[in-house]
Amino acid sequence: MAEQPILAFRDVNLQYGDTWALRNVSLVLRPGETRIILGAAGSGKTCLLKAAIGLVHVDGGEISLFGEDVTRDRETDLFALRSRAGFVFQEGGLFDSLSVGENVEYPLLNQRLSGHQNNSGSERSIEDRVREALRFVELERTFDKFPSEISGGMRRRVGIARAIVTEPPLVLYDSPTAGLDPITANTIMALIAKERDVRNSASLIVTHRYQDGEIMDKFFYDAARQELVPLGECADTDPKRNRTRFIVMKEGQVVFFGTRLELEACDDLYVKRFVHHED
Amino acid sequence: MVASSHESEVATGGFYLLGLLTRVLVAFQDFLFLSGRAFANLFRRPHYYDDVALQMDIIGVGSLSIVILVGAFSGAIIALQMARALNTYGAASQVGTIVSLTLVRELGPVLTAIIVAGRNASGIASELGSMKVTEQIDAMRALGTDPVQKLVTPRLTATAVMLPCLTVIADAVGSVGAYLVSVPLLHIIPTEQYWSTFWRALVVNDLAQGLGKPFVFGMIIAMVGCHYGLRTTGGTQGVGRATTQAVVVSSIWIFVVTFFFDKIFVNLS
């Protein structure tokens, strides 16, 4: 029997004036699955991500998050639900008046204050969990620094640490590699793949870089070797490989949904623009 | 041809005015909704006591030196002007009464509120505006925190509590400033007479005005600052615009509310 979806969109529509931000969008995401969302600027990728946790209110359709319909809930009812998901903003979205440690600590304190605490890991102290999350993104030494004192790539990694510190079953990434050099971008994607494979979390990743999707699709994190390893040629049968799907959006519509191989084979001119072909 | 062009200009002007009126009404409606949520959050968990204490420090302790300075000089200026005017009518002995009523009823609350509006409504608007344009407010919502609960309600509580305290301090310092001008400087009245006329002039109605006004002004300053901060758009330029609007609008509201406050209290007395 198929696992219950963590996130499901059913015919979701959102319009700003005459422009469609989301048009009849449907998708399902289950634990451990990854969706890579590609598309031109203004095609509705970030809107889709924000709609998933009710940050923007849609005009029609249904969005189910952890089994609850976020389109019907009021803003004040959504906070508890949102605190169960992780969200990485394009620029990190860090609180600039808080140190790195305090930023990562924030979701844990928020859960404790609001009484939405996860059971997992709650027996450990908050500082231990913060340090563990920062160690996960290899930034433990920045604990006392402020966001303005670290580089753009480091801010993204702190953003990832803040998103995963509560060990959420779903993490949403809004262009986590935008504006970064290829080496830093690959480091970020390696961390995202590690998070997915270590915790079996579902990931929804908005990106402009096809390579980001390739990393998620072709590699998995080997906990024993503590590094990303390729799935190999015979990996088509590996269930881990089959859990990454690509979505291409155009003017609010999903114009492609499928595997990496299907994406590379697609003849559509718009879709082909987002595929990097190796010669 | 000329008539048609004129009609089209009138129509365009009409649409512009209608659009402007709609925007003002929508903004006022948003302000009321935000205020409603901020007040409702006073009775809803979680309560961010640390943030309330921090804001009290920023708004109250942070404004103390400038409030003392302005309070002292405003008291001294009233005494200086009134001494001359009262001397003309041979009523210089009433300087304590005049200073007392002017300071406690009007100048203390209004001047303190204007100072705090300039300092804190702008501070609140720029802080929240910067958070808005750098996605920190969205990040807060995404992490499961109500930005109104976390950012607006503590500022509302802190300003509403601290402004009456600052006003009392401004009144006290102002009365000393007026004393220094009236007694040691101008020698128009003995010390005992100054203080006895100062205290005797005050009745419950004056004290209610003197403390009620800053309480309401505090709420206005915090809510206007938060309102403009949270609706900031357009990057750093937008933050600057929000800051200016917050100071201008809160200052205007202070004077408008003073008028209605006075109308009510004059009728009561």
XYZ file of C-alpha atoms in Angstrom:
548
model
C 0.000 0.000 0.000
C 1.336 3.450 -0.943
C 2.430 5.719 1.899
C 0.184 8.634 2.794
C 1.239 11.807 0.964
C 2.921 14.486 3.056
C 1.927 17.137 0.550
C -0.709 17.050 -2.183
C -1.860 19.738 -4.622
C -5.172 19.155 -6.412
C -6.069 21.527 -9.286
C -4.625 24.539 -7.514
C -5.150 27.939 -9.123
C -3.759 31.327 -8.220
C -4.060 34.475 -10.296
C -2.613 37.965 -9.829
C -4.711 40.212 -12.066
C -4.489 38.652 -15.537
C -1.367 36.664 -14.731
C -1.575 33.032 -13.679
C 0.829 32.213 -10.860
C -0.525 28.664 -10.547
C -2.891 27.041 -13.016
C -4.456 23.612 -12.401
C -1.376 22.446 -10.523
C -1.538 18.938 -9.098
C 1.258 17.013 -7.433
C 1.815 14.481 -4.671
C 4.848 14.121 -2.407
C 5.448 11.150 -0.111
C 8.152 10.576 2.557
C 11.646 10.305 1.081
C 10.556 11.624 -2.306
C 12.152 14.573 -4.093
C 10.590 16.964 -6.579
C 12.862 19.274 -8.556
C 10.941 22.278 -9.872
C 12.445 24.011 -12.903
C 11.069 26.930 -14.880
C 11.673 30.447 -16.127
C 11.539 33.422 -13.749
C 7.900 34.242 -12.983
C 6.650 30.782 -13.920
C 5.168 30.217 -10.453
C 7.855 28.076 -8.816
C 8.230 30.110 -5.621
C 4.465 30.648 -5.475
C 3.973 26.887 -5.511
C 6.409 26.510 -2.636
C 4.798 29.277 -0.595
C 1.293 27.979 -1.322
C 2.345 24.557 0.008
C 2.521 25.923 3.564
C -0.154 28.584 3.158
C 2.195 31.587 2.909
C 0.141 32.661 -0.107
C -3.571 31.973 -0.330
C -4.723 30.286 -3.508
C -7.903 31.093 -5.445
C -9.028 27.524 -6.028
C -8.173 23.851 -5.594
C -6.985 21.976 -2.531
C -3.598 21.738 -0.827
C -3.186 19.026 1.738
C -0.195 19.334 4.090
C 0.284 16.515 6.625
C -3.332 15.587 5.862
C -4.757 19.053 6.617
C -6.273 21.326 3.992
C -4.249 24.551 4.194
C -6.587 26.389 1.807
C -9.421 26.306 4.333
C -7.478 27.160 7.487
C -7.151 30.714 8.774
C -3.651 32.237 9.044
C -3.641 31.828 12.838
C -4.505 28.133 12.500
C -1.621 27.474 10.097
C 1.273 28.307 12.421
C 1.256 24.933 14.170
C 1.161 23.145 10.820
C 3.977 25.233 9.340
C 6.242 24.579 12.304
C 6.221 20.883 11.270
C 7.815 21.666 7.878
C 11.202 23.171 7.053
C 11.562 26.069 4.632
C 14.814 27.382 3.160
C 14.495 30.860 1.662
C 16.374 32.031 -1.416
C 18.595 34.406 0.547
C 18.478 32.296 3.688
C 15.820 34.493 5.342
C 17.938 34.620 8.503
C 17.062 37.016 11.322
C 19.882 39.554 11.095
C 19.607 40.669 14.724
C 20.171 37.103 15.970
C 23.443 35.179 15.922
C 23.807 32.036 13.819
C 23.258 29.876 16.896
C 20.150 31.839 17.889
C 18.791 31.601 14.349
C 19.090 27.825 14.358
C 17.739 27.691 17.905
C 14.678 29.743 16.938
C 12.430 26.948 15.550
C 13.089 24.792 18.631
C 12.255 27.622 21.045
C 9.215 28.464 18.939
C 7.971 24.888 19.095
C 8.492 24.801 22.856
C 6.738 28.155 23.418
C 3.815 27.250 21.161
C 3.535 23.701 22.465
C 4.057 22.198 18.971
C 7.142 20.242 19.988
C 8.109 17.153 17.975
C 8.800 14.088 20.046
C 11.911 13.234 18.055
C 15.056 14.503 19.703
C 13.168 16.384 22.408
C 15.071 14.519 25.095
C 18.287 16.268 24.014
C 19.006 19.818 25.100
C 18.264 22.615 22.670
C 21.929 23.625 22.458
C 22.965 20.054 21.607
C 20.428 19.963 18.785
C 21.512 23.369 17.478
C 25.173 22.330 17.486
C 24.288 19.051 15.788
C 22.377 20.884 13.030
C 25.279 23.304 12.529
C 27.710 20.362 12.475
C 25.496 18.773 9.815
C 26.078 21.796 7.547
C 29.719 21.988 8.691
C 29.331 25.407 10.296
C 29.620 24.717 14.026
C 32.409 27.295 14.346
C 30.035 30.116 13.262
C 27.743 29.598 16.291
C 28.345 33.085 17.757
C 28.687 35.006 14.499
C 25.959 37.198 13.022
C 24.548 36.570 9.518
C 26.242 39.745 8.242
C 29.622 38.316 9.255
C 29.413 35.177 7.113
C 29.396 34.606 3.337
C 26.301 34.123 1.150
C 26.947 30.384 0.813
C 27.351 30.029 4.567
C 24.066 31.899 5.099
C 22.291 29.364 2.874
C 23.828 26.543 4.891
C 22.687 28.176 8.134
C 19.239 28.467 6.511
C 19.329 24.718 5.862
C 20.435 24.047 9.462
C 17.534 26.160 10.733
C 15.093 24.322 8.467
C 16.190 20.831 9.521
C 16.907 21.362 13.235
C 13.388 20.226 14.155
C 13.855 17.116 11.975
C 10.816 17.884 9.800
C 9.387 15.231 7.485
C 9.152 17.814 4.683
C 11.693 20.458 3.645
C 10.982 23.103 1.005
C 13.952 24.766 -0.688
C 13.527 28.035 -2.596
C 16.448 28.369 -5.042
C 19.047 27.187 -2.525
C 21.905 27.577 -5.021
C 20.881 30.824 -6.778
C 23.760 33.255 -7.189
C 26.374 30.897 -5.755
C 29.554 29.672 -7.417
C 29.419 26.044 -8.702
C 31.561 24.637 -5.889
C 29.440 26.204 -3.114
C 26.257 25.262 -5.015
C 27.351 21.616 -5.186
C 28.198 21.677 -1.467
C 24.682 22.949 -0.710
C 23.085 20.264 -2.901
C 25.217 17.582 -1.252
C 23.849 18.732 2.126
C 20.279 18.603 0.818
C 20.817 15.062 -0.510
C 22.387 14.105 2.822
C 19.391 15.473 4.720
C 17.003 13.532 2.469
C 18.875 10.231 2.790
C 19.779 10.430 6.483
C 16.291 11.400 7.683
C 14.178 10.079 4.790
C 12.564 13.513 4.514
C 10.556 14.647 1.508
C 12.079 17.525 -0.459
C 10.544 20.082 -2.777
C 13.345 22.011 -4.479
C 12.907 25.073 -6.665
C 15.990 25.731 -8.757
C 17.292 27.229 -11.988
C 20.159 24.742 -12.193
C 19.537 21.400 -13.823
C 22.726 20.142 -12.139
C 20.990 20.487 -8.757
C 18.411 17.958 -9.882
C 21.110 15.715 -11.298
C 22.863 15.571 -7.925
C 19.620 14.670 -6.166
C 18.846 12.014 -8.791
C 22.260 10.460 -9.402
C 23.721 10.433 -5.906
C 22.826 9.229 -2.465
C 24.452 9.800 0.898
C 26.394 6.814 2.177
C 26.279 7.114 5.977
C 29.123 4.589 6.413
C 31.499 6.488 4.117
C 30.009 9.847 5.158
C 29.938 11.120 1.581
C 27.749 11.258 -1.500
C 28.235 8.270 -3.756
C 26.866 7.714 -7.280
C 23.968 5.316 -7.577
C 25.703 3.687 -10.563
C 24.550 2.507 -13.959
C 22.317 -0.262 -12.647
C 20.537 2.175 -10.357
C 17.353 2.326 -12.439
C 16.059 -0.489 -10.263
C 17.150 1.218 -7.058
C 14.103 2.564 -5.269
C 16.089 5.597 -4.123
C 16.680 6.659 -7.707
C 13.017 6.336 -8.564
C 12.080 8.803 -5.862
C 13.282 11.933 -7.659
C 10.979 13.535 -10.224
C 11.380 16.675 -12.267
C 8.648 19.264 -12.739
C 8.927 22.042 -15.332
C 6.629 25.043 -14.949
C 5.542 27.598 -17.523
C 3.184 30.494 -16.789
C 1.876 28.774 -13.678
C 1.268 25.422 -15.358
C 3.109 22.143 -14.954
C 4.270 21.421 -18.513
C 6.470 18.452 -17.663
C 6.501 15.811 -14.938
C 8.799 12.819 -15.046
C 12.168 11.260 -14.359
C 15.525 12.716 -15.323
C 15.826 10.389 -18.301
C 12.356 11.381 -19.509
C 13.277 15.037 -19.066
C 16.475 14.626 -21.083
C 14.510 12.860 -23.831
C 11.763 15.489 -23.960
C 11.437 17.295 -27.324
C 9.538 20.326 -26.058
C 11.619 23.426 -26.808
C 10.670 25.164 -23.547
C 11.493 22.092 -21.446
C 14.770 21.513 -23.283
C 15.985 24.964 -22.201
C 16.327 23.701 -18.634
C 18.261 20.538 -19.469
C 22.027 20.565 -19.531
C 23.163 18.017 -22.142
C 26.614 16.545 -21.726
C 28.462 16.239 -25.044
C -12.658 68.469 -29.510
C -11.623 70.795 -26.659
C -14.723 69.857 -24.662
C -14.059 66.156 -25.120
C -10.455 66.583 -23.952
C -11.679 68.509 -20.881
C -14.234 65.789 -20.063
C -11.573 63.134 -20.342
C -9.309 65.098 -17.966
C -12.164 65.426 -15.458
C -12.871 61.698 -15.747
C -9.183 60.879 -15.223
C -9.071 63.183 -12.199
C -12.205 61.541 -10.819
C -10.757 58.056 -11.209
C -7.516 59.209 -9.577
C -9.394 60.611 -6.566
C -11.527 57.471 -6.322
C -8.390 55.317 -6.459
C -6.722 57.437 -3.775
C -9.779 57.249 -1.515
C -9.975 53.483 -1.989
C -6.295 53.086 -1.086
C -6.723 55.205 2.044
C -9.799 53.216 3.131
C -8.099 49.882 2.459
C -5.027 51.016 4.419
C -7.245 52.112 7.332
C -9.087 48.791 7.224
C -5.730 46.943 7.314
C -4.706 49.130 10.262
C -7.876 48.199 12.152
C -7.422 44.478 11.417
C -3.798 44.608 12.560
C -4.777 46.474 15.731
C -7.567 43.980 16.406
C -5.179 41.046 16.074
C -2.527 42.746 18.220
C -5.054 43.370 21.020
C -6.530 39.870 20.757
C -3.013 38.436 21.084
C -2.723 40.010 24.534
C -5.024 37.213 25.712
C -3.621 34.431 23.522
C -0.559 32.229 24.000
C 2.380 32.264 23.437
C 3.437 35.449 25.222
C 6.854 36.836 24.355
C 7.763 38.428 27.692
C 11.446 38.754 26.739
C 10.486 40.809 23.690
C 8.204 43.028 25.796
C 11.078 43.673 28.239
C 13.487 44.374 25.375
C 11.080 46.835 23.757
C 10.441 48.537 27.109
C 14.184 49.029 27.393
C 14.505 50.384 23.845
C 11.424 52.622 24.005
C 11.472 53.634 27.663
C 15.071 53.692 28.833
C 16.312 54.596 25.346
C 14.104 57.698 25.176
C 14.742 58.801 28.762
C 17.602 61.266 28.157
C 15.887 63.122 25.330
C 12.573 63.220 27.230
C 14.310 64.684 30.295
C 16.061 67.292 28.151
C 12.933 68.340 26.271
C 10.797 68.216 29.440
C 13.182 70.463 31.374
C 13.427 73.061 28.626
C 9.709 73.075 27.847
C 8.967 73.767 31.538
C 11.585 76.519 31.580
C 10.209 78.086 28.376
C 6.613 78.097 29.668
C 7.762 79.782 32.883
C 9.789 82.342 30.957
C 6.919 83.276 28.632
C 4.194 83.132 31.288
C 6.181 85.204 33.783
C 6.278 88.062 31.284
C 2.626 87.738 30.286
C 1.365 87.324 33.854
C 3.465 90.261 35.070
C 1.531 92.486 32.688
C -1.655 91.698 34.618
C 0.033 91.621 38.008
C -0.617 87.894 38.306
C 2.980 86.603 38.364
C 2.148 84.554 41.460
C 0.012 82.275 39.271
C 2.999 81.011 37.296
C 3.006 77.670 39.206
C -0.666 77.128 38.345
C -0.165 77.885 34.663
C 2.939 75.696 34.387
C 1.217 72.869 36.228
C -1.910 72.849 34.046
C -0.070 73.370 30.763
C 2.518 70.714 31.474
C 0.332 68.008 32.962
C -2.661 68.447 30.674
C -1.067 69.183 27.310
C 2.598 69.788 26.790
C 3.927 66.869 28.827
C 1.848 64.194 27.066
C 1.989 65.739 23.581
C 5.685 66.670 23.510
C 6.728 63.317 24.961
C 4.524 61.512 22.453
C 5.961 63.525 19.557
C 9.505 62.718 20.694
C 8.704 59.030 21.083
C 6.902 59.048 17.714
C 9.945 60.556 16.033
C 12.280 58.154 17.731
C 10.287 54.938 18.020
C 7.552 54.963 15.365
C 10.382 55.450 12.867
C 12.489 52.798 14.597
C 9.639 50.277 14.614
C 8.712 51.001 10.976
C 12.293 50.741 9.736
C 13.029 47.577 11.722
C 9.871 45.784 10.617
C 10.177 47.209 7.091
C 13.724 45.852 6.756
C 12.526 42.487 8.031
C 9.698 42.550 5.479
C 11.858 43.322 2.445
C 14.506 40.754 3.416
C 11.883 37.971 3.773
C 12.407 37.722 7.540
C 8.680 38.203 8.189
C 7.858 35.413 5.723
C 10.578 33.292 7.341
C 8.921 33.883 10.704
C 5.539 32.800 9.306
C 7.147 29.780 7.643
C 8.719 28.738 10.948
C 5.294 28.778 12.576
C 5.464 32.104 14.416
C 2.699 34.690 14.225
C 4.563 37.923 13.346
C 1.784 39.953 14.962
C 2.191 38.007 18.207
C 5.990 38.132 18.131
C 6.600 41.640 16.778
C 3.501 43.836 17.099
C 1.960 42.885 20.454
C 5.219 43.323 22.452
C 5.782 46.762 20.858
C 2.182 47.747 21.559
C 2.431 46.663 25.205
C 5.830 48.256 25.736
C 4.905 51.624 24.201
C 1.521 51.811 25.975
C 3.224 51.143 29.323
C 6.354 53.226 28.852
C 4.868 56.393 27.368
C 2.818 57.297 30.512
C 5.958 56.656 32.602
C 8.038 58.910 30.339
C 5.314 61.558 30.476
C 5.322 61.563 34.290
C 9.110 61.997 34.196
C 8.815 64.804 31.612
C 6.179 66.534 33.760
C 8.344 66.250 36.872
C 11.479 67.508 35.151
C 9.486 70.261 33.409
C 8.114 71.480 36.745
C 11.685 71.691 38.073
C 12.766 73.574 34.926
C 9.928 76.050 35.406
C 10.810 76.385 39.090
C 14.443 77.205 38.258
C 13.321 79.973 35.898
C 10.571 81.371 38.138
C 12.355 81.304 41.482
C 16.170 81.446 41.333
C 16.402 83.134 37.923
C 13.549 85.667 37.749
C 12.646 85.879 41.477
C 8.974 86.455 40.612
C 7.636 84.053 43.243
C 8.909 82.357 46.448
C 9.703 78.627 46.397
C 6.847 77.589 48.730
C 4.288 79.545 46.741
C 5.464 78.075 43.435
C 5.136 74.467 44.632
C 1.891 75.012 46.552
C 0.183 76.658 43.554
C 1.643 73.979 41.288
C 0.093 71.096 43.300
C -3.149 72.863 44.194
C -3.932 73.556 40.543
C -4.161 69.848 39.744
C -7.405 67.890 40.077
C -8.275 64.284 39.230
C -9.486 65.327 35.771
C -6.042 66.751 34.935
C -4.238 63.643 36.149
C -6.605 61.434 34.156
C -5.861 63.486 31.042
C -2.151 63.514 31.772
C -1.976 59.733 32.060
C -4.808 58.705 29.711
C -3.452 60.614 26.732
C 0.034 59.072 26.719
C -1.498 55.620 27.152
C -3.583 56.135 23.981
C -0.701 57.890 22.179
C 1.547 54.935 23.007
C -0.852 52.540 21.345
C -1.146 54.827 18.307
C 2.627 55.193 17.910
C 3.241 51.442 18.165
C 0.388 50.473 15.857
C 1.184 53.089 13.204
C 4.883 52.106 13.245
C 4.039 48.405 12.958
C 1.376 49.022 10.295
C 3.730 50.914 7.990
C 6.610 48.549 8.732
C 4.643 45.420 7.893
C 3.268 46.817 4.622
C 6.665 47.942 3.335
C 7.423 47.127 -0.287
C 10.088 48.335 -2.691
C 13.398 47.528 -1.009
C 15.441 50.042 0.944
C 13.639 52.976 -0.661
C 10.378 51.482 0.606
C 11.832 51.229 4.119
C 12.682 54.948 4.028
C 9.186 55.780 2.811
C 7.557 53.638 5.516
C 9.686 55.304 8.204
C 8.703 58.813 7.104
C 5.023 57.895 6.800
C 5.025 56.319 10.264
C 6.382 59.492 11.892
C 4.117 61.864 9.953
C 0.932 59.821 10.429
C 1.521 59.080 14.110
C 2.261 62.797 14.781
C -0.956 63.820 13.020
C -2.945 61.221 14.991
C -1.464 62.529 18.239
C -2.843 66.017 17.564
C -6.209 64.761 16.297
C -6.668 62.514 19.321
C -5.578 65.341 21.655
C -8.388 67.484 20.291
C -11.041 64.817 20.921
C -9.548 63.920 24.289
C -9.711 67.586 25.340
C -13.258 67.889 24.045
C -14.349 64.952 26.212
C -12.477 66.084 29.330
C -13.540 69.729 29.033
C -17.165 68.557 28.910
C -16.565 66.264 31.892
C -15.103 69.051 33.985
